[in-house]
Short mmCIF file of C-alpha atoms and ligand atoms in Angstrom, two decimals:
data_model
loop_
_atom_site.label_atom_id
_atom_site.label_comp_id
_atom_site.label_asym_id
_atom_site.label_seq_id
_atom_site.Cartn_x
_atom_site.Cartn_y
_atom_site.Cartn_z
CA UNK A 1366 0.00 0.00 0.00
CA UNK A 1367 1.23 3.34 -0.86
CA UNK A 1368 0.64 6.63 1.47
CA UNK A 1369 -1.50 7.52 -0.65
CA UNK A 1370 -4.25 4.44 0.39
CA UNK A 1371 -2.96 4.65 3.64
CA UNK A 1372 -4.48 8.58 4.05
CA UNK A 1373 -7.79 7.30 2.52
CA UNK A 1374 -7.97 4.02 4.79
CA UNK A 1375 -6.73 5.04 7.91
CA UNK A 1376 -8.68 8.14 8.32
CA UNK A 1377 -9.10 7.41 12.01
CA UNK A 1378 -5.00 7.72 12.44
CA UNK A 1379 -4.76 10.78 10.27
CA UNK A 1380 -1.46 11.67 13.41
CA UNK A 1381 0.39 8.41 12.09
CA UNK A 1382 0.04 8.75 8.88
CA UNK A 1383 1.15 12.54 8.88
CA UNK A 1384 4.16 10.85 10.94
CA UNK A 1385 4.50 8.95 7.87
CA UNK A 1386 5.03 11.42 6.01
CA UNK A 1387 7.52 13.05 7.94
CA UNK A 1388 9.77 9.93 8.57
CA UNK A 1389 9.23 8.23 5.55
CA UNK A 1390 9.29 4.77 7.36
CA UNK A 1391 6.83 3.00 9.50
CA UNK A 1392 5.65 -0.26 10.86
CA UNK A 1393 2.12 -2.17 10.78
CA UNK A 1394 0.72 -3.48 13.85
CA UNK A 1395 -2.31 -5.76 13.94
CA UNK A 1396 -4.37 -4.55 16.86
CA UNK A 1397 -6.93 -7.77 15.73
CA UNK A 1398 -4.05 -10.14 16.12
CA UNK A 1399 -3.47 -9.35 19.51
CA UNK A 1400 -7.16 -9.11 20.26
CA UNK A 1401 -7.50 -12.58 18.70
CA UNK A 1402 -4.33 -14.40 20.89
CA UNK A 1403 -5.92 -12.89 23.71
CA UNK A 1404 -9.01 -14.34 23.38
CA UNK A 1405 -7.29 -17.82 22.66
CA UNK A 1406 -5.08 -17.40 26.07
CA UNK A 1407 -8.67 -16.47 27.56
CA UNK A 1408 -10.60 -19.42 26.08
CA UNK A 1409 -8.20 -21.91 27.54
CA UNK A 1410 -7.34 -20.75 30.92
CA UNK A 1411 -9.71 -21.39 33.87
CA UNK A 1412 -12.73 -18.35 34.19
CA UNK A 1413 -10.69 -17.91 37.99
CA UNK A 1414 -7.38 -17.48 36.10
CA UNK A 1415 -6.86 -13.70 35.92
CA UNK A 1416 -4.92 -12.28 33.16
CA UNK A 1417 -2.18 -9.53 33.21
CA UNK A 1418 -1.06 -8.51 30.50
CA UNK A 1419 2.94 -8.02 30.35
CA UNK A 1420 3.27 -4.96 28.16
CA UNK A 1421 6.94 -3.85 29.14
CA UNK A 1422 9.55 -2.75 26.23
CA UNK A 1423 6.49 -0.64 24.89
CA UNK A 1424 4.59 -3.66 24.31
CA UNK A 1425 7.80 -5.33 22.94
CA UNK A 1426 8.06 -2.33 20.07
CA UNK A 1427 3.96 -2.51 19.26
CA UNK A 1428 3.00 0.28 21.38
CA UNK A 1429 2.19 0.06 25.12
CA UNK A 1430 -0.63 2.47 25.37
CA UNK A 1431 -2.53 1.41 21.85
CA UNK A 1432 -2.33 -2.55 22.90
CA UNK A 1433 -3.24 -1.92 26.15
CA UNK A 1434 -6.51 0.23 24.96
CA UNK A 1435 -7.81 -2.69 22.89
CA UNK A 1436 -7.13 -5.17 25.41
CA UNK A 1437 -9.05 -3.53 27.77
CA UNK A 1438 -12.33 -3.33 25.70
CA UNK A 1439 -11.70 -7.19 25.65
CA UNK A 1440 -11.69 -6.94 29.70
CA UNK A 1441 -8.54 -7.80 30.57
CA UNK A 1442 -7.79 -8.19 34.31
CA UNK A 1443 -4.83 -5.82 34.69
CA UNK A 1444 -1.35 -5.09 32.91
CA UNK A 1445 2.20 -5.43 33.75
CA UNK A 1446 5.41 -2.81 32.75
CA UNK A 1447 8.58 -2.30 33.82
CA UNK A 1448 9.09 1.12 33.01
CA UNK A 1449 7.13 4.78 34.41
CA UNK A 1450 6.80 5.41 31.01
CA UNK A 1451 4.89 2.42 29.75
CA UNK A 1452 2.71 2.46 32.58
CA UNK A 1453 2.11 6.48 32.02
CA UNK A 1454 1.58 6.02 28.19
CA UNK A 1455 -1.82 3.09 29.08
CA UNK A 1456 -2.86 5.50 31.54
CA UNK A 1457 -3.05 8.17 28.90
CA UNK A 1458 -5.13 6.23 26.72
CA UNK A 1459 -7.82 6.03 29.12
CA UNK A 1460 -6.91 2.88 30.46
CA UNK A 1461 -7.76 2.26 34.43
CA UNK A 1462 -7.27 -1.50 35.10
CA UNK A 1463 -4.41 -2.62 37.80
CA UNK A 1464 -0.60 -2.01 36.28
CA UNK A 1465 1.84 -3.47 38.26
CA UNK A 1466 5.35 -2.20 37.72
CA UNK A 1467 7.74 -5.00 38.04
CA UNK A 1468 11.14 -3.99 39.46
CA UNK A 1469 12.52 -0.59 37.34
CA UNK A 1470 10.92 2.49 39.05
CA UNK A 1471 12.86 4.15 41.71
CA UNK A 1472 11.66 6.56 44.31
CA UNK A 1473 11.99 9.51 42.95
CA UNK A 1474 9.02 8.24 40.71
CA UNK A 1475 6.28 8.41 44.20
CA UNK A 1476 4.35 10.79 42.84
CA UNK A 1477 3.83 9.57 39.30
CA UNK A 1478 3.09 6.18 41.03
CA UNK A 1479 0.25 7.62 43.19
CA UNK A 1480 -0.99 9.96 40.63
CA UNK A 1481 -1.34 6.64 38.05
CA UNK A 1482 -2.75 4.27 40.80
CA UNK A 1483 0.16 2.23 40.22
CA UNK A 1484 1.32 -1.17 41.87
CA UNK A 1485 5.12 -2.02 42.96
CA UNK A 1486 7.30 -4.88 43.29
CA UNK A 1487 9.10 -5.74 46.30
CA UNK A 1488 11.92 -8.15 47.05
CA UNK A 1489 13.29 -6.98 50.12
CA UNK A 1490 12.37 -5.79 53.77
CA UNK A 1491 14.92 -2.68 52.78
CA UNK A 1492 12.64 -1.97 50.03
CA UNK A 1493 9.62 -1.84 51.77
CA UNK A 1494 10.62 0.43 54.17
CA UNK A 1495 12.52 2.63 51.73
CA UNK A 1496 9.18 2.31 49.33
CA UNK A 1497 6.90 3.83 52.79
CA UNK A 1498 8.50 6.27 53.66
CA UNK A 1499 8.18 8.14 50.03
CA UNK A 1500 4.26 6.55 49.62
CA UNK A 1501 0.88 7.63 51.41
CA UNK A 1502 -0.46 3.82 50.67
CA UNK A 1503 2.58 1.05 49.49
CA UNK A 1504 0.42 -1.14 47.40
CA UNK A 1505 2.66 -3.75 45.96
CA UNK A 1506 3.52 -7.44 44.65
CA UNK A 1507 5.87 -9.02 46.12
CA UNK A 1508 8.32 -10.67 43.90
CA UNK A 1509 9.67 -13.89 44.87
CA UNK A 1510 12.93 -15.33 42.82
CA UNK A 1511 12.48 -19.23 42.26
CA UNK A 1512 15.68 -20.34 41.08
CA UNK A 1513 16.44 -17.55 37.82
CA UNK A 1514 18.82 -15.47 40.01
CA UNK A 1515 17.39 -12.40 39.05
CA UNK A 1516 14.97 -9.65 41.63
CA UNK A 1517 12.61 -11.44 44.11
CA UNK A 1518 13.10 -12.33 47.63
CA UNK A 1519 14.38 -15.82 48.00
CA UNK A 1520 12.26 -18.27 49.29
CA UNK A 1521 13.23 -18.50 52.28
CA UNK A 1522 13.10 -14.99 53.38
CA UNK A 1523 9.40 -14.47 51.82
CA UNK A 1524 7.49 -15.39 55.06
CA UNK A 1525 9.21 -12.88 57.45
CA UNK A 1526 9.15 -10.18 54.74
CA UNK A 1527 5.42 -10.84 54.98
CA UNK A 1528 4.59 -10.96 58.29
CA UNK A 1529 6.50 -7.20 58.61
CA UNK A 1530 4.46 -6.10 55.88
CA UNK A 1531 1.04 -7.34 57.63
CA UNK A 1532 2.12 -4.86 60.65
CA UNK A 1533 1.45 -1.73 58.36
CA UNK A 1534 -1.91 -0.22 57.70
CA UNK A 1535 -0.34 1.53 54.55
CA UNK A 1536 0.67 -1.36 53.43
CA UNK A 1537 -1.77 -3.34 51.15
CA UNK A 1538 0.08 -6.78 49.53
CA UNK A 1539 -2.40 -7.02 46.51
CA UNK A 1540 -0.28 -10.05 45.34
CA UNK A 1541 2.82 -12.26 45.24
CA UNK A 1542 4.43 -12.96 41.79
CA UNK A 1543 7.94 -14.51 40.41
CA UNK A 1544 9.33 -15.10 36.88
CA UNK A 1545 10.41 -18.67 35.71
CA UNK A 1546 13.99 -18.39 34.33
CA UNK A 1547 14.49 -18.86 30.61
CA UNK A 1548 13.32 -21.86 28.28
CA UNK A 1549 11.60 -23.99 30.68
CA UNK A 1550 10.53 -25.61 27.47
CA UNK A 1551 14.09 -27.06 27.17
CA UNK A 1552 14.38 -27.32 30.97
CA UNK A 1553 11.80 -29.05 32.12
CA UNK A 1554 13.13 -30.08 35.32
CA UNK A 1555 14.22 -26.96 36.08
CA UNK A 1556 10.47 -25.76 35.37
CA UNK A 1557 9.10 -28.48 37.68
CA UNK A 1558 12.22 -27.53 40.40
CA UNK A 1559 10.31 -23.55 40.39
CA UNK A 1560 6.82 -24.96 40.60
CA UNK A 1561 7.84 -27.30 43.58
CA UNK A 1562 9.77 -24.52 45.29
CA UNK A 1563 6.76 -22.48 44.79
CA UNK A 1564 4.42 -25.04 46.35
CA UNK A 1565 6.66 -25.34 49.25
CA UNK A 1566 6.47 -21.77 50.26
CA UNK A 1567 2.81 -21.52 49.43
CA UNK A 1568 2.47 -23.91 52.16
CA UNK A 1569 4.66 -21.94 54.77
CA UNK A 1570 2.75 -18.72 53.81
CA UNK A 1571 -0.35 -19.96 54.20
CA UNK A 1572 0.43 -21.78 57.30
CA UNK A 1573 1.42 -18.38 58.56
CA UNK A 1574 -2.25 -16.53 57.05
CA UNK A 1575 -0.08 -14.39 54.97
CA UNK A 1576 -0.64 -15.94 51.25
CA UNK A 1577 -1.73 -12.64 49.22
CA UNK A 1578 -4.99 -13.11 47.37
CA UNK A 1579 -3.23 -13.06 43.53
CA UNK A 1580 -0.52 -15.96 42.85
CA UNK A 1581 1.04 -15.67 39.60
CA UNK A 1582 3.92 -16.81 38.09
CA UNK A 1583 3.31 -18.07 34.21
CA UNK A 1584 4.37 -16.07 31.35
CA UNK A 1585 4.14 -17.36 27.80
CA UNK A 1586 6.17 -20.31 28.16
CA UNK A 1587 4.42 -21.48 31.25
CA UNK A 1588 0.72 -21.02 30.33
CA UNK A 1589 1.67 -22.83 26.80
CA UNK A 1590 3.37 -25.82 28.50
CA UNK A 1591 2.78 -25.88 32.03
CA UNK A 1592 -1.20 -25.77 32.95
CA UNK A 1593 -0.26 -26.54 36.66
CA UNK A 1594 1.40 -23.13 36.80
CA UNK A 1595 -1.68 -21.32 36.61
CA UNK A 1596 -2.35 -20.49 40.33
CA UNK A 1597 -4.69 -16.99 40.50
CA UNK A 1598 -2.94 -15.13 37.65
CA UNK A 1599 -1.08 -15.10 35.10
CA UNK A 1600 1.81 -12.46 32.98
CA UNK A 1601 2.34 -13.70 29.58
CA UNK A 1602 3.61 -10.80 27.01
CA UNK A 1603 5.48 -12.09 24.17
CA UNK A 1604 2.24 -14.53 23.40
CA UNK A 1605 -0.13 -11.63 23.10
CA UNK A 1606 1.75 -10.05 20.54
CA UNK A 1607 2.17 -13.29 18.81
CA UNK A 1608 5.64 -14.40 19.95
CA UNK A 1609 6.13 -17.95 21.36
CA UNK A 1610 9.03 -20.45 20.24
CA UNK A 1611 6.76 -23.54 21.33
CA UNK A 1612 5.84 -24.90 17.95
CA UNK A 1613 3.55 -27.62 19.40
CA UNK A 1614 2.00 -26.18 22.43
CA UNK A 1615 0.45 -27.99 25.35
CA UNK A 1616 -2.32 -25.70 25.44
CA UNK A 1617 -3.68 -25.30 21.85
CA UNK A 1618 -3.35 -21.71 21.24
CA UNK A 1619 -2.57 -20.69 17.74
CA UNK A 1620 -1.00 -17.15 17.67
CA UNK A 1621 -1.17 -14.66 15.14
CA UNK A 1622 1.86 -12.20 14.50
CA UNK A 1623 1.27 -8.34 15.79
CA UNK A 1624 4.06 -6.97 13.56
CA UNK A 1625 2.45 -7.14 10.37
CA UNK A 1626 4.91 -5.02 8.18
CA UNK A 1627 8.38 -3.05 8.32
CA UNK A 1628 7.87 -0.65 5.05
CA UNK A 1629 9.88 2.47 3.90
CA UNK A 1630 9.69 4.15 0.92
CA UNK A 1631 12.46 5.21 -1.96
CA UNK A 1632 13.96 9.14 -1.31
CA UNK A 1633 16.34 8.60 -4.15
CA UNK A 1634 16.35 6.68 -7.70
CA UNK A 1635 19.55 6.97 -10.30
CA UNK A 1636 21.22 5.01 -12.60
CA UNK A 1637 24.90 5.36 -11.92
CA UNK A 1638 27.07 6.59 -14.68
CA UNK A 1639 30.74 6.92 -15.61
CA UNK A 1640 30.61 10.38 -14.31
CA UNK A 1641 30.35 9.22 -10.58
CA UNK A 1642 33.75 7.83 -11.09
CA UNK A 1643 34.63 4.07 -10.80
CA UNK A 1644 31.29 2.23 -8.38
CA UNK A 1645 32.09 1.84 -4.82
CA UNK A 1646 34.20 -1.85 -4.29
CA UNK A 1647 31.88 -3.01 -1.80
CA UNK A 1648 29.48 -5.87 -2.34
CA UNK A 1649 26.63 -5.13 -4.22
CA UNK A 1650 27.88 -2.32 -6.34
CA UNK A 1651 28.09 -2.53 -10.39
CA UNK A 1652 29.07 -0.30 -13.05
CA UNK A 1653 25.36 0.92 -14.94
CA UNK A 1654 23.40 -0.28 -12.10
CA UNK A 1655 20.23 1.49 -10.57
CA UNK A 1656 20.72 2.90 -7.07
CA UNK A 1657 18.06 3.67 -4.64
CA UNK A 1658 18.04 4.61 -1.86
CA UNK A 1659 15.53 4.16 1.42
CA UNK A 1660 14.29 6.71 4.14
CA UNK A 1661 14.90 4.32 6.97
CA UNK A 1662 18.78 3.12 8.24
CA UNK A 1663 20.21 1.85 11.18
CA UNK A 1664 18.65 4.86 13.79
CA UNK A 1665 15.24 3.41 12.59
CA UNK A 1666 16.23 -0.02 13.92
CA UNK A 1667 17.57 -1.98 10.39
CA UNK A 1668 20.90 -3.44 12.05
CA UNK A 1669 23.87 -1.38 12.51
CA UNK A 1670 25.77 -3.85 10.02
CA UNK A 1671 23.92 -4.81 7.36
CA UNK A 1672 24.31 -8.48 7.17
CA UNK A 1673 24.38 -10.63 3.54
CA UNK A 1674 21.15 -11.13 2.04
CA UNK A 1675 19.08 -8.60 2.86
CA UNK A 1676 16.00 -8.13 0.85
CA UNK A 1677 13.19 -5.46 0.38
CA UNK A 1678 10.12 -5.35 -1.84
CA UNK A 1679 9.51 -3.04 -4.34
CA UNK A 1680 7.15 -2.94 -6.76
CA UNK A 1681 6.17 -6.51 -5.98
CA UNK A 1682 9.84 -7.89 -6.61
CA UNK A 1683 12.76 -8.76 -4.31
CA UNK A 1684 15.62 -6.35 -4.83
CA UNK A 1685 19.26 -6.49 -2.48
CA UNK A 1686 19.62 -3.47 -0.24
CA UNK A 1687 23.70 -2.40 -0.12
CA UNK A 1688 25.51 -1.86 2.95
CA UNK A 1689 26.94 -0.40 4.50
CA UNK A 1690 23.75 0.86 6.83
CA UNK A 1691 23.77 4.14 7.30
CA UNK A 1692 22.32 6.11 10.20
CA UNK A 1693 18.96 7.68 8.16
CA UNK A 1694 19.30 5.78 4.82
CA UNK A 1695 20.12 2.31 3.11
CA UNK A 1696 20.63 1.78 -0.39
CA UNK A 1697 19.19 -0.40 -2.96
CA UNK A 1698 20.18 -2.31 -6.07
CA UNK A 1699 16.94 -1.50 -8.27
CA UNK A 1700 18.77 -2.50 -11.56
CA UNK A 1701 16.30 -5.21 -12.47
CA UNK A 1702 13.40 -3.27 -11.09
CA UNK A 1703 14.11 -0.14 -13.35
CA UNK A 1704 10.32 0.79 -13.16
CA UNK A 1705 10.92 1.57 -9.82
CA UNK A 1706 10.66 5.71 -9.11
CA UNK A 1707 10.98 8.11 -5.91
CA UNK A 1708 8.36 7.55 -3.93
CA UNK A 1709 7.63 3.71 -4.40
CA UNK A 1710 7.16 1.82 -1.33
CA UNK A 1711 9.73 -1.08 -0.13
CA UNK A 1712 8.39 -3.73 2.02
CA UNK A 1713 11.31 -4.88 4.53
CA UNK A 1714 8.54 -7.38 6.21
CA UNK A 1715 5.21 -8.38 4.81
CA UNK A 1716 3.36 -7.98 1.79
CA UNK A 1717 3.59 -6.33 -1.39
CA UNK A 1718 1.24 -7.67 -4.11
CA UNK A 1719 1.29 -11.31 -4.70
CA UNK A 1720 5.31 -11.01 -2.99
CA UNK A 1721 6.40 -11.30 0.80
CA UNK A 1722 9.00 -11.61 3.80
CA UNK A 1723 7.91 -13.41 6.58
CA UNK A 1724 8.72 -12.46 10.15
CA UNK A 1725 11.32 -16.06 10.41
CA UNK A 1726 13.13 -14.76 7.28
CA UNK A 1727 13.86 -10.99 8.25
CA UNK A 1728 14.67 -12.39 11.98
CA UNK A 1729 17.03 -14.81 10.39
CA UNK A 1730 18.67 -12.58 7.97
CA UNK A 1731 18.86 -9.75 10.06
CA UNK A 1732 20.91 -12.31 12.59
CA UNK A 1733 18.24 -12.26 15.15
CA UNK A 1734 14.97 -14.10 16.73
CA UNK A 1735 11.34 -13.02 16.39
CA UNK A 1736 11.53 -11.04 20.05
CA UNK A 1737 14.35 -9.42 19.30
CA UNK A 1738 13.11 -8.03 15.91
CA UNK A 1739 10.38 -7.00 17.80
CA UNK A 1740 12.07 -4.95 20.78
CA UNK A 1741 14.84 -3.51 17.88
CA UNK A 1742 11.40 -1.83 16.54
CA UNK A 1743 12.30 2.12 17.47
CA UNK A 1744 9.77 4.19 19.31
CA UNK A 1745 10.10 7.02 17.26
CA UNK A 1746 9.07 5.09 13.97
CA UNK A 1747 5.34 5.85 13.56
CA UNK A 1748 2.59 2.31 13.86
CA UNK A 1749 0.15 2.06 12.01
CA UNK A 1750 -2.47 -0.21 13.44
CA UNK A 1751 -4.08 -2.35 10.75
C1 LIG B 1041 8.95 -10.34 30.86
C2 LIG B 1041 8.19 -10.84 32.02
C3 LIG B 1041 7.01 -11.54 31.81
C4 LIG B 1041 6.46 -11.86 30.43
O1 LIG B 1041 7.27 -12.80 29.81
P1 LIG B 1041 6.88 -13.34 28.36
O2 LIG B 1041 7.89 -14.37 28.07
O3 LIG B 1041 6.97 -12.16 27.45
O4 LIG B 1041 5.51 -13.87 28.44
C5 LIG B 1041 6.30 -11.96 32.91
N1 LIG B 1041 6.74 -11.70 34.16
C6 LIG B 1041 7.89 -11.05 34.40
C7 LIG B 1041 8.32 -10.80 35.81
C8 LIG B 1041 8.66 -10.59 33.35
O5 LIG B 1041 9.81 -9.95 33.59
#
């Protein structure tokens, strides 16, 4: 699609397409897709099983604020960020459901956190105190670490942490959360290690009367594969946006990709002549050839070296872009595409006519996975939500 269609379509996001215009590159996001692998996640998990949505990394590059808007019209039970600023931009869209923060704000941010009606993490008896002393009312998660070495309070300081916590009025524990360390999916006994340490301090907690009302501690891996990890909530965030490396998943949830296309559009078109002088030595240069050139380089999120192989579509046909990548532009070796002209569209992912890139190829070529292409997606590129 050229801007042109895009104007007339999109007439409801007449701000991203001007952005368009002004950049000269932009991304697609499928606000249906996401809607859709919501409703899967939602159609297999228990009605008890609340959802929060883990929308950190600016929704992993699709937009934090836009995502979280149409997942709340499909009632989602609250949201998860790790940053002020993604919790800020779903407040600004109208958005009032729970956001917790998980570990990333500092105190210094107490006022935005009040302001927003925001929830914090907590790992340590430190914390806490630190955390009331800047806060009217501390309402918080506390984070427990199961074995991934990363924030949470270990197991076997969680029961004393909670029984301080019970002495303070201000202090409301809304819920108790930890993170499985990577790829239980190849790690399956390190999976069942978390859930059993988990079930062992359940046990002391509630012993004690201090087990907070929300339990949660699947994310996309675990409420794929691990059903018995449900508990009272869960945080997946890659699966919502159609991310998951679990080609056969325990739970049958087929997910359709949020990142739709990566497009640009040509700001230059020449055939090179004798008069330039002898063509560059680099690969991809040749004497006679046609040279374009893109409005989108490595400060747009392409990679910083262009790797071998890299493809865009113009005109409905595969042409070679030329490194090296350049800050604002890339080139592009148009010589068998010579009805190309300024202004055409290239298609670095997705569809143009009957051709297209998949999401697997550009992660591949561009020497990355499908999350990382994702999160390399810049903020300042505009999103066009298809
Ligand atoms: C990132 C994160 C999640 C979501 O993980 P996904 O793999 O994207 O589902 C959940 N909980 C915590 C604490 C996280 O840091």
């Amino acid at each position: 699609m050229n801007l042109l269609e895009h104007q007339n379509r999109y007439t409801d996001q007449a701000d991203a397409v001007a952005d368009i215009r002004i950049r000269g590159c932009w991304v697609e996001i499928d606000i249906n897709a996401i809607r859709h692998n919501y409703r899967q996640l939602r159609r297999n998990l228990p009605q008890h099983v609340k959802i929060y949505g883990c929308l950190k990394r600016n929704a992993i590059g699709c937009g934090a604020g836009v995502v979280a808007a149409a997942l709340a019209q499909e009632s989602i039970d609250g949201f998860a960020v790790a940053s002020i600023a993604d919790a800020i931009a779903i407040r600004q869209r109208g958005v009032s459901s729970p956001i917790l923060l998980y570990p990333g704000p500092g105190l210094e941010d107490a006022r935005l956190i009040e302001a927003n009606s925001l929830t914090i993490s907590v790992s340590s008896i430190e914390e806490l105190m630190q955390w009331r002393r800047v806060l009217t009312t501390t309402r918080l998660f506390m984070k427990l670490d199961l074995g991934f070495f990363r924030a949470g309070t270990t197991p076997a300081q969680l029961p004393e942490l909670l029984r301080i916590a019970a002495e303070y009025p201000d202090v409301q524990v809304e819920g108790l959360y930890a993170h499985m360390s990577e790829l239980p999916g190849s790690q399956n006994d390190k999976a069942e290690a978390q859930l059993a340490r988990m079930h062992d301090t359940l046990r002391t907690i509630e012993t004690s009367g201090h087990r907070p009302a929300l339990v949660m501690m699947s994310s996309t891996e675990g409420v794929l594969e691990h059903p018995d990890m449900d508990f009272d909530a869960v945080d997946p965030g890659a699966l919502l946006l159609g991310i998951s490396e679990i080609s056969e998943p325990a739970r049958p949830i087929a997910l359709r990709p949020a990142l739709k296309a990566i497009a640009t559009r040509l700001v230059s078109v020449k055939r090179v002549d004798a008069s330039l002088g002898p063509v560059p030595d680099g690969p991809g240069f040749r004497s006679g050839m046609i040279l374009g050139v893109m409005a989108m380089g490595w400060g747009d999120g392409l990679p910083r070296y262009l790797p071998n192989g890299m493809v865009g579509l113009v005109r409905g046909r595969r042409a070679s872009l030329i490194g090296p990548s350049h800050l604002e532009h890339v080139r592009i070796d148009l010589t068998d595409i010579p009805e190309a002209r300024f202004g055409d569209e290239v298609v670095l992912l997705g569809r143009q006519g009957e051709a297209m890139i998949t999401r697997d190829e550009v992660a591949a070529r561009w020497g990355t996975d499908i999350i990382g292409l994702y999160a390399g997606l810049r903020d300042h590129v505009p999103k066009l939500y298809v």
